[in-house]
Coordinates of C-alpha atoms and ligand atoms in Angstrom, one line a residue:
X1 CA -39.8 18.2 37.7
X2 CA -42.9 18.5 39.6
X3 CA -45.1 21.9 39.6
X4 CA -48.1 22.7 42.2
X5 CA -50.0 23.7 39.0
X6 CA -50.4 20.3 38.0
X7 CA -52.0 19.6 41.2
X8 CA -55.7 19.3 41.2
X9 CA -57.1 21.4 44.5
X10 CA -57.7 17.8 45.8
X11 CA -54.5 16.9 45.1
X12 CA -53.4 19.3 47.2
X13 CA -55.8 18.8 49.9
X14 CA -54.2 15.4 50.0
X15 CA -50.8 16.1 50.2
X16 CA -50.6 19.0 52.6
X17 CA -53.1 16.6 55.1
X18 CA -49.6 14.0 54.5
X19 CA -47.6 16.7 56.0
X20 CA -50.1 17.6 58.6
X21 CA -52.1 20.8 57.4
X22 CA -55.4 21.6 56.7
X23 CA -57.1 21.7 54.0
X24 CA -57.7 25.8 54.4
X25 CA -54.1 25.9 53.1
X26 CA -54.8 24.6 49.7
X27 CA -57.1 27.7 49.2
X28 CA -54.8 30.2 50.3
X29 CA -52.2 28.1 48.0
X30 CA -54.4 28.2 44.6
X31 CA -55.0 32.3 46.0
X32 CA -51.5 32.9 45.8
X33 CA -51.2 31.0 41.9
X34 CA -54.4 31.7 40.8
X35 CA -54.9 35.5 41.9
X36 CA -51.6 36.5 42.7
X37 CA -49.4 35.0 39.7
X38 CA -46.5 34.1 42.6
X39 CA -44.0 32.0 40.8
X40 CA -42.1 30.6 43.5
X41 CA -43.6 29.3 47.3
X42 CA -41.5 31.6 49.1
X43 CA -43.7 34.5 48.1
X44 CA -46.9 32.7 49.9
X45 CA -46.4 34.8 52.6
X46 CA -49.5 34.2 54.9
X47 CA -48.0 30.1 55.2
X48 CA -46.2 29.1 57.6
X49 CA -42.5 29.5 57.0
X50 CA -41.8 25.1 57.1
X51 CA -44.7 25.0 54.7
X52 CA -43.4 27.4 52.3
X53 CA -39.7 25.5 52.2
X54 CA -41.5 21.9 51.9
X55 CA -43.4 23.2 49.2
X56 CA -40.1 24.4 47.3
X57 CA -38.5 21.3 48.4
X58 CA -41.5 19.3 46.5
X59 CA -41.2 20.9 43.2
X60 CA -41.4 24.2 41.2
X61 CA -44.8 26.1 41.5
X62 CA -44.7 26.8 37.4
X63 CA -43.2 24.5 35.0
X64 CA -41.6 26.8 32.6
X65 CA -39.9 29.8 32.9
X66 CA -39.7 33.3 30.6
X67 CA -36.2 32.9 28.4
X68 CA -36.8 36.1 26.0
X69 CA -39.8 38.9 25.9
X70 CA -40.2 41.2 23.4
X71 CA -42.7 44.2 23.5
X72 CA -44.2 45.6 19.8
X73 CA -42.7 49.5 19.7
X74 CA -46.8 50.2 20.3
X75 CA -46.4 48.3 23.7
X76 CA -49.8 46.3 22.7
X77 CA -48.1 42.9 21.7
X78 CA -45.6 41.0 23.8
X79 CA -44.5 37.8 22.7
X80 CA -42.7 35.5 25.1
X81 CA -40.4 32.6 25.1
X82 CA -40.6 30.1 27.4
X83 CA -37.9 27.6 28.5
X84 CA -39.3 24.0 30.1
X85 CA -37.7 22.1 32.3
X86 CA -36.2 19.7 29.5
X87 CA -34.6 22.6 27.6
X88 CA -37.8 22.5 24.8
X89 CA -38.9 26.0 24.0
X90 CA -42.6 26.9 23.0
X91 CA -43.8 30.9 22.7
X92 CA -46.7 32.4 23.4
X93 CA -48.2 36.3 22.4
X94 CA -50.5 38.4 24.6
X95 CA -52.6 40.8 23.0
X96 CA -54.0 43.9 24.2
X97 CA -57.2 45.3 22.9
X98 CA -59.7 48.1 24.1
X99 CA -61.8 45.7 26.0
X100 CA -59.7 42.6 25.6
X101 CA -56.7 40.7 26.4
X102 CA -56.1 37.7 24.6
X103 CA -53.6 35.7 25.2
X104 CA -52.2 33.1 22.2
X105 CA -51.1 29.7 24.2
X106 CA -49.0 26.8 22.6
X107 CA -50.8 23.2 22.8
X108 CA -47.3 21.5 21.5
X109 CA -43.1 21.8 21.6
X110 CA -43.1 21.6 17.6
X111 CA -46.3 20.3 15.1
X112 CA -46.7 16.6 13.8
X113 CA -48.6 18.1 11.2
X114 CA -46.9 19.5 8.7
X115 CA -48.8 22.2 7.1
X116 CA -46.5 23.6 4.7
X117 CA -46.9 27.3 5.5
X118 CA -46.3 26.9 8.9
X119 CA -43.3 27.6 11.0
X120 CA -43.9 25.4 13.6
X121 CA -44.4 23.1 10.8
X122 CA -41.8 22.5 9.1
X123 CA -39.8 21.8 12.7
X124 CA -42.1 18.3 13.5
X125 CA -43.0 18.0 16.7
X126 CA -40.8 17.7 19.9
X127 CA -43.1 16.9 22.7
X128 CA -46.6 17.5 23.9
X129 CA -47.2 19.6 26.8
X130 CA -48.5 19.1 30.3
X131 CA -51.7 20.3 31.6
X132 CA -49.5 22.2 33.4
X133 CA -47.2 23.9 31.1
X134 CA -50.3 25.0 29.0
X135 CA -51.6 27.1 32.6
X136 CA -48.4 28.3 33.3
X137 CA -48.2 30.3 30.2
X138 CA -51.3 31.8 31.1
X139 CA -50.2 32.5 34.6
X140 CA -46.5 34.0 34.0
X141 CA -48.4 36.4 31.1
X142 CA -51.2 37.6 33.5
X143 CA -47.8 37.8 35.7
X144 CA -46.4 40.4 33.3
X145 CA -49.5 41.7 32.8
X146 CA -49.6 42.6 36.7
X147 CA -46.6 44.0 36.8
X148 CA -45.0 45.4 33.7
X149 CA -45.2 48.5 33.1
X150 CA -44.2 48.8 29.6
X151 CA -47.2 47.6 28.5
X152 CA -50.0 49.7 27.0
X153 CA -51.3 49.8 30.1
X154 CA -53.9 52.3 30.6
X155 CA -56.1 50.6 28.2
X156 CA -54.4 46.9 29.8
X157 CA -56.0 47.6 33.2
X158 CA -58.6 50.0 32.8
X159 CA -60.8 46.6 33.6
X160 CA -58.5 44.5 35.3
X161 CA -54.7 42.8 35.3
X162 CA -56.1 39.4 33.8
X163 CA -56.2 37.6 30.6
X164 CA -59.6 37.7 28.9
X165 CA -59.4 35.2 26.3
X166 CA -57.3 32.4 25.5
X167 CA -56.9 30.7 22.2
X168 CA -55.3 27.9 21.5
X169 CA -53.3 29.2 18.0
X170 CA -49.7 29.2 19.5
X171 CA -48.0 26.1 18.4
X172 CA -49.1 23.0 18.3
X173 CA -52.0 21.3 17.2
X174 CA -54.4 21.3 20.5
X175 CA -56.5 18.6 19.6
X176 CA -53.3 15.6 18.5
X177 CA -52.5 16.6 22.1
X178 CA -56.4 16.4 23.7
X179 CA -55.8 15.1 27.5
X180 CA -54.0 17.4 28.9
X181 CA -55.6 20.5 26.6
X182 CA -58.7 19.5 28.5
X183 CA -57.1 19.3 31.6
X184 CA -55.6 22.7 30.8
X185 CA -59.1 23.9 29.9
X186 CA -60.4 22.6 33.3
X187 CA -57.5 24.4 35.2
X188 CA -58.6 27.5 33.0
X189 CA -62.2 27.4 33.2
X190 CA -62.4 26.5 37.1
X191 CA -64.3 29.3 39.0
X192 CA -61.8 28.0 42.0
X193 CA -58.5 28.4 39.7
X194 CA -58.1 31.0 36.8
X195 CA -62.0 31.0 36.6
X196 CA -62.1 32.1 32.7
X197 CA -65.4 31.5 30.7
X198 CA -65.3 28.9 28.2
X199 CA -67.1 31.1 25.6
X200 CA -64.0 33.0 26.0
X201 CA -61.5 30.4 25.3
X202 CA -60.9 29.2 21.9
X203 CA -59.5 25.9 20.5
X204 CA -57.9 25.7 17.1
X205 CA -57.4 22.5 15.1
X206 CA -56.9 21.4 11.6
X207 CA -59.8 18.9 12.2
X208 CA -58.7 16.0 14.2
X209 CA -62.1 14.4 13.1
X210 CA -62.4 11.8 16.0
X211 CA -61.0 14.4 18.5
X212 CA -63.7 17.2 17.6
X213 CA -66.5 14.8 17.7
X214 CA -64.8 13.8 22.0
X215 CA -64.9 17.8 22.1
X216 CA -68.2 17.9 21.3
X217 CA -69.5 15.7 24.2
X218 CA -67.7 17.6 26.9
X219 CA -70.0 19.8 27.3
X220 CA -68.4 23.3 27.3
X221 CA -68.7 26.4 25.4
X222 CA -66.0 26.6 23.9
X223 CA -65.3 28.8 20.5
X224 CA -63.9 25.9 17.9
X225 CA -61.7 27.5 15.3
X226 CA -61.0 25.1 12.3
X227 CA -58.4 25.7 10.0
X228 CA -60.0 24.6 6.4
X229 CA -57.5 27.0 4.1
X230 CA -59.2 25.6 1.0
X231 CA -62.2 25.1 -0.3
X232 CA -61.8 21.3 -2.0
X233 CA -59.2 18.4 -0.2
X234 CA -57.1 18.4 -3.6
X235 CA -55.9 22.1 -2.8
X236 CA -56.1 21.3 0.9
X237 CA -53.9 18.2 1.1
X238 CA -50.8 20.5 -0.5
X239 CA -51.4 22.9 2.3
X240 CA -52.4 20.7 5.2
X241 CA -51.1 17.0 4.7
X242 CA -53.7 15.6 6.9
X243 CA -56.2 16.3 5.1
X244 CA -55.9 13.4 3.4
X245 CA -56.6 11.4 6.8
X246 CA -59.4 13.7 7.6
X247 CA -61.3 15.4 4.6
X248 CA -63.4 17.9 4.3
X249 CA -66.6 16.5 4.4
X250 CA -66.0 14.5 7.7
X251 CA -64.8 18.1 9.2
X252 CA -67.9 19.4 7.9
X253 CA -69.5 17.2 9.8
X254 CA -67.7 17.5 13.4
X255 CA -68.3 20.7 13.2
X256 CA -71.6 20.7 12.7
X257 CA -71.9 18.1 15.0
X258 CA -70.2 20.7 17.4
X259 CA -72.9 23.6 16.4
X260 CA -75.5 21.2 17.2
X261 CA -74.3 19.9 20.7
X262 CA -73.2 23.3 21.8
X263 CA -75.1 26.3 20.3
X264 CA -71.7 27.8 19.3
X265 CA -70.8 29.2 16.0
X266 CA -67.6 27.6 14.3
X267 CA -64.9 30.0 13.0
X268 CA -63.3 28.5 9.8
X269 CA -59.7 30.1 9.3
X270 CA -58.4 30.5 6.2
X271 CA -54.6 31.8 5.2
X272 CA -54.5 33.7 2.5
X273 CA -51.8 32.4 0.3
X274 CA -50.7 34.8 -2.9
X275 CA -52.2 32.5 -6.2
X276 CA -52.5 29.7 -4.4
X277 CA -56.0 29.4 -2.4
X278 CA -56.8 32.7 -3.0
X279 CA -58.7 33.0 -6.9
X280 CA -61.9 34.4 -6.8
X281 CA -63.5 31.1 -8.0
X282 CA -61.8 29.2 -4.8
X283 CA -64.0 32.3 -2.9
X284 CA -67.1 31.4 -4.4
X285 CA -66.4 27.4 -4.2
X286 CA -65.7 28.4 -0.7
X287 CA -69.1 30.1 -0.3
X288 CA -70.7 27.1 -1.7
X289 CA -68.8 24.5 1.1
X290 CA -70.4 26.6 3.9
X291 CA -73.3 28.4 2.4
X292 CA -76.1 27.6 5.4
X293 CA -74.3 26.3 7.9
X294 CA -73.7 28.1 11.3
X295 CA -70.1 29.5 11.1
X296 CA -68.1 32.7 10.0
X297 CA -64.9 32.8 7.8
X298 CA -61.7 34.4 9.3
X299 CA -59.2 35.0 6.2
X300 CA -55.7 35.5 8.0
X301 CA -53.1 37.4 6.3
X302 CA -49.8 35.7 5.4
X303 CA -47.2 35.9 7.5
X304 CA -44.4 34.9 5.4
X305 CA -41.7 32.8 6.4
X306 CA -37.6 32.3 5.7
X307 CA -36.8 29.8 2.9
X308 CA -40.8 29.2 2.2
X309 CA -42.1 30.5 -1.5
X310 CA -45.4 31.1 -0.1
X311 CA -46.3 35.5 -0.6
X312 CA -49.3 36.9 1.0
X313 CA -51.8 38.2 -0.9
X314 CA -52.3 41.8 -1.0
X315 CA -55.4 43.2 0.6
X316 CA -57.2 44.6 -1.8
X317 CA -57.7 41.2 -3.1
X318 CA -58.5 39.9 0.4
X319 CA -61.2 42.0 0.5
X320 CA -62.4 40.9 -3.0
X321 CA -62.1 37.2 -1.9
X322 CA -64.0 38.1 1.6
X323 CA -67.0 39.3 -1.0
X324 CA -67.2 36.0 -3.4
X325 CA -67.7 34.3 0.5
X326 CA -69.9 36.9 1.5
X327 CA -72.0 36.3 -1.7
X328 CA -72.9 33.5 -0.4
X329 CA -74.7 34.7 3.3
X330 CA -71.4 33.9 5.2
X331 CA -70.4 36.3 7.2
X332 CA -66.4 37.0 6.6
X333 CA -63.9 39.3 8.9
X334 CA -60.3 39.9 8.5
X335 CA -58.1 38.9 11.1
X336 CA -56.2 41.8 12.0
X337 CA -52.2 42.3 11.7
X338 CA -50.7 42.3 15.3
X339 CA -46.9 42.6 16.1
X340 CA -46.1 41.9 12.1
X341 CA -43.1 43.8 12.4
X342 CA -41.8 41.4 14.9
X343 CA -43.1 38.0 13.8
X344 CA -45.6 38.1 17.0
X345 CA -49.1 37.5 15.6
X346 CA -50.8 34.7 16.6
X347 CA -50.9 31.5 14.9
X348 CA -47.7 32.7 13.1
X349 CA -44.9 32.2 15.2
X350 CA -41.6 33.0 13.7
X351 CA -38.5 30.4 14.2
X352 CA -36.8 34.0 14.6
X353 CA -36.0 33.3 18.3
X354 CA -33.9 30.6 17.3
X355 CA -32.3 31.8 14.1
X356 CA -31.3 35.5 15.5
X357 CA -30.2 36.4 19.3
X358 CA -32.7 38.6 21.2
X359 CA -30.6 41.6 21.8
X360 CA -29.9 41.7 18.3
X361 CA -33.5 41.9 17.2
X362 CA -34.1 44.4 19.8
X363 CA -31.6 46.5 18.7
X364 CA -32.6 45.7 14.7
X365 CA -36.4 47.1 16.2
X366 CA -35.2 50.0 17.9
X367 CA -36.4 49.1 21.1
X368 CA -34.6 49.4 24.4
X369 CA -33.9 46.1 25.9
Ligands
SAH401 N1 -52.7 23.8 15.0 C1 -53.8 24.6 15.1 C2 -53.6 25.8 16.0 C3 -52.3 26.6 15.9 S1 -52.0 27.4 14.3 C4 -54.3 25.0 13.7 O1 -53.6 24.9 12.8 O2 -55.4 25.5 13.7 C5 -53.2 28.8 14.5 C6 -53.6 29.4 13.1 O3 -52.4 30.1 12.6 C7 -54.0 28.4 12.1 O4 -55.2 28.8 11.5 C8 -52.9 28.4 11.1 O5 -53.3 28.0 9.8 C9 -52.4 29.8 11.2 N2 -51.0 30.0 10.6 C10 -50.0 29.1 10.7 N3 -48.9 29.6 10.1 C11 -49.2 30.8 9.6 C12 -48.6 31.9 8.9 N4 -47.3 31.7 8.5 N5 -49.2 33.0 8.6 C13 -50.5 33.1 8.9 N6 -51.2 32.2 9.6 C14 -50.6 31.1 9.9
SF4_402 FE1 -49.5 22.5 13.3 FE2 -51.4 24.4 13.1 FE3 -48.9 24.8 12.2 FE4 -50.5 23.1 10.9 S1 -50.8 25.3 11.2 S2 -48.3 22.8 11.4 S3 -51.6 22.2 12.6 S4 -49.5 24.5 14.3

């Protein structure tokens, strides 16, 4: 089905002059979607009423629509489920912070890639998305964002209804599904469309080598997150099966690459598996890997997942890792839990939607529907 998001303002310039409008019209369109969050052309209430029903008549104005919500019981974690046109499901988690409200997109219906910690994972890959199926998760949350008002929402709106930040850490792996994440990032980064700063957007990958160098050249700010996990390709391979394609030492590389062409730190993620990556020598070998190069260490706690043997490690010793890093000048932070007691944080979405109805987890949570 065709959606006006996936419609470039000169796309849209073009067909409305087909059916005889100006070109003014596309702005008030993109007003409506871009400022307003209006989800169907009916609402575009300052068009003309013909306009509005050829609009519906061409297609949808989003591509997906919200199948299942749930709200953490501290009202500062939503995490959606989104039905696409085809019937594939994808999820995405909006944060809310003092200052901040990040939003957690998916790149992908399922992961090729296999990491064996991972959820999304072990399910393979179902399709990639559309340029516009990444916006519209952006759009419908600043949607609830706008209008809900179980949200936490005096700190939520204190500075504004919109998303702040977006990373790409939903599911999927952005950069196996590069054309229309950059497309998405244009849509995103547009001072005509959702007009977000790139320093504020974040892409995620478990180093697509050749696709972080193409990053690299565009030209943007963005934050590059890569998810190394271990310190040596032996370990890494277990965890992340394409690392043997692309090992360390060529990510290495990219990303410094990336530092060079862009000024920008890189993140390197790191899940903290219980006796597995997480010895204090695998800290210190870790240290060594990144010891002078322009990046900080983000060790994410374990979320754990059905059927997987994987345990997180406890935090005491995530702190005690953090300081073998540290030891060597890098600076380390500890991602923070979000929405554990629902499977919501970021980067570790649960298969729970599928496995368990949503009333029935609502209930099992306490929470009013
Ligand atoms: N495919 C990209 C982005 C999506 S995953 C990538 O892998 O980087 C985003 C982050 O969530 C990654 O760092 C990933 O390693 C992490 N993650 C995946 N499953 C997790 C889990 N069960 N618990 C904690 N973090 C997890
Ligand atoms: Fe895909 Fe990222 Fe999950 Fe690995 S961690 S399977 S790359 S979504």
């Amino acid at each position: 089905m065709r959606s006006l998001i996936d419609l470039s303002r000169d796309d849209l310039v073009g067909l409305l002059a087909e059916w005889g409008y100006p070109a003014y019209r596309a702005r008030q369109i993109h007003g409506w979607i871009f400022g307003q969050y209006v989800e169907a052309s009916e609402q575009m209430t300052n068009l003309p009423e013909p306009l509005r029903r050829q609009l519906a008549e061409w297609g949808s104005v989003w591509p997906l629509e919200i199948a299942d919500s749930r709200l953490s019981r501290s009202g500062d974690t939503l995490k959606v489920l989104f039905r696409l046109a085809d019937g594939a499901t994808i999820e995405a988690v909006l944060m809310l912070y003092d200052r901040r409200r990040t939003l957690c997109i998916s790149s992908q219906a399922g992961c090729a890639m296999g990491c064996t910690f991972c959820a999304t994972g072990l399910d393979g890959l179902t399709r990639n998305l559309t340029a516009g199926e990444i916006v519209g998760q952006v759009l419908a949350l600043s949607r609830q964002l706008a209008q809900r008002r179980d949200l936490a929402t005096d700190r939520a709106r204190a500075n504004g209804s919109r998303v702040t930040n977006v990373v790409f850490m939903g599911m999927g792996e952005p950069l196996h599904n590069y054309g229309p994440v950059r497309d998405a990032i244009g849509v995103l980064t547009s001072p005509e469309a959702y007009g977000l700063g790139a320093r504020n957007l974040t892409v995620s990958t478990i180093g697509v080598v050749p696709a972080m160098r193409r990053l690299a050249l565009e030209g943007l700010q963005l934050r590059l997150a890569v998810s190394l996990h271990a310190p040596h390709d032996h370990l890494r391979i277990q965890l992340v099966p394409p690392g043997k394609r692309w090992p360390i030492r060529d990510i290495m590389a990219a990303a410094d690459e990336y530092v060079e062409r862009t000024g920008r730190r890189v993140t390197y993620e790191y899940v903290m598996l219980d006796g597995v990556n997480d010895t204090l020598e695998l800290g210190r070998q870790l240290g060594r890997v990144l010891r002078g190069r322009h990046c900080h260490v983000n060790l994410i706690p374990f979320n754990p997942i059905p059927g997987q043997p994987y345990r997180p490690t406890p935090d005491g010793r995530i702190r005690a890792f953090a300081k073998q890093v540290e030891a060597s000048g890098v600076p380390v932070s500890v991602r923070v839990r979000r929405g554990v007691e629902m499977d919501a944080g970021c980067g570790q979405l649960s298969t729970r939607f599928k496995l368990e109805s949503a009333s029935v987890m609502l209930q099992a949570d306490g929470e009013a529907p």
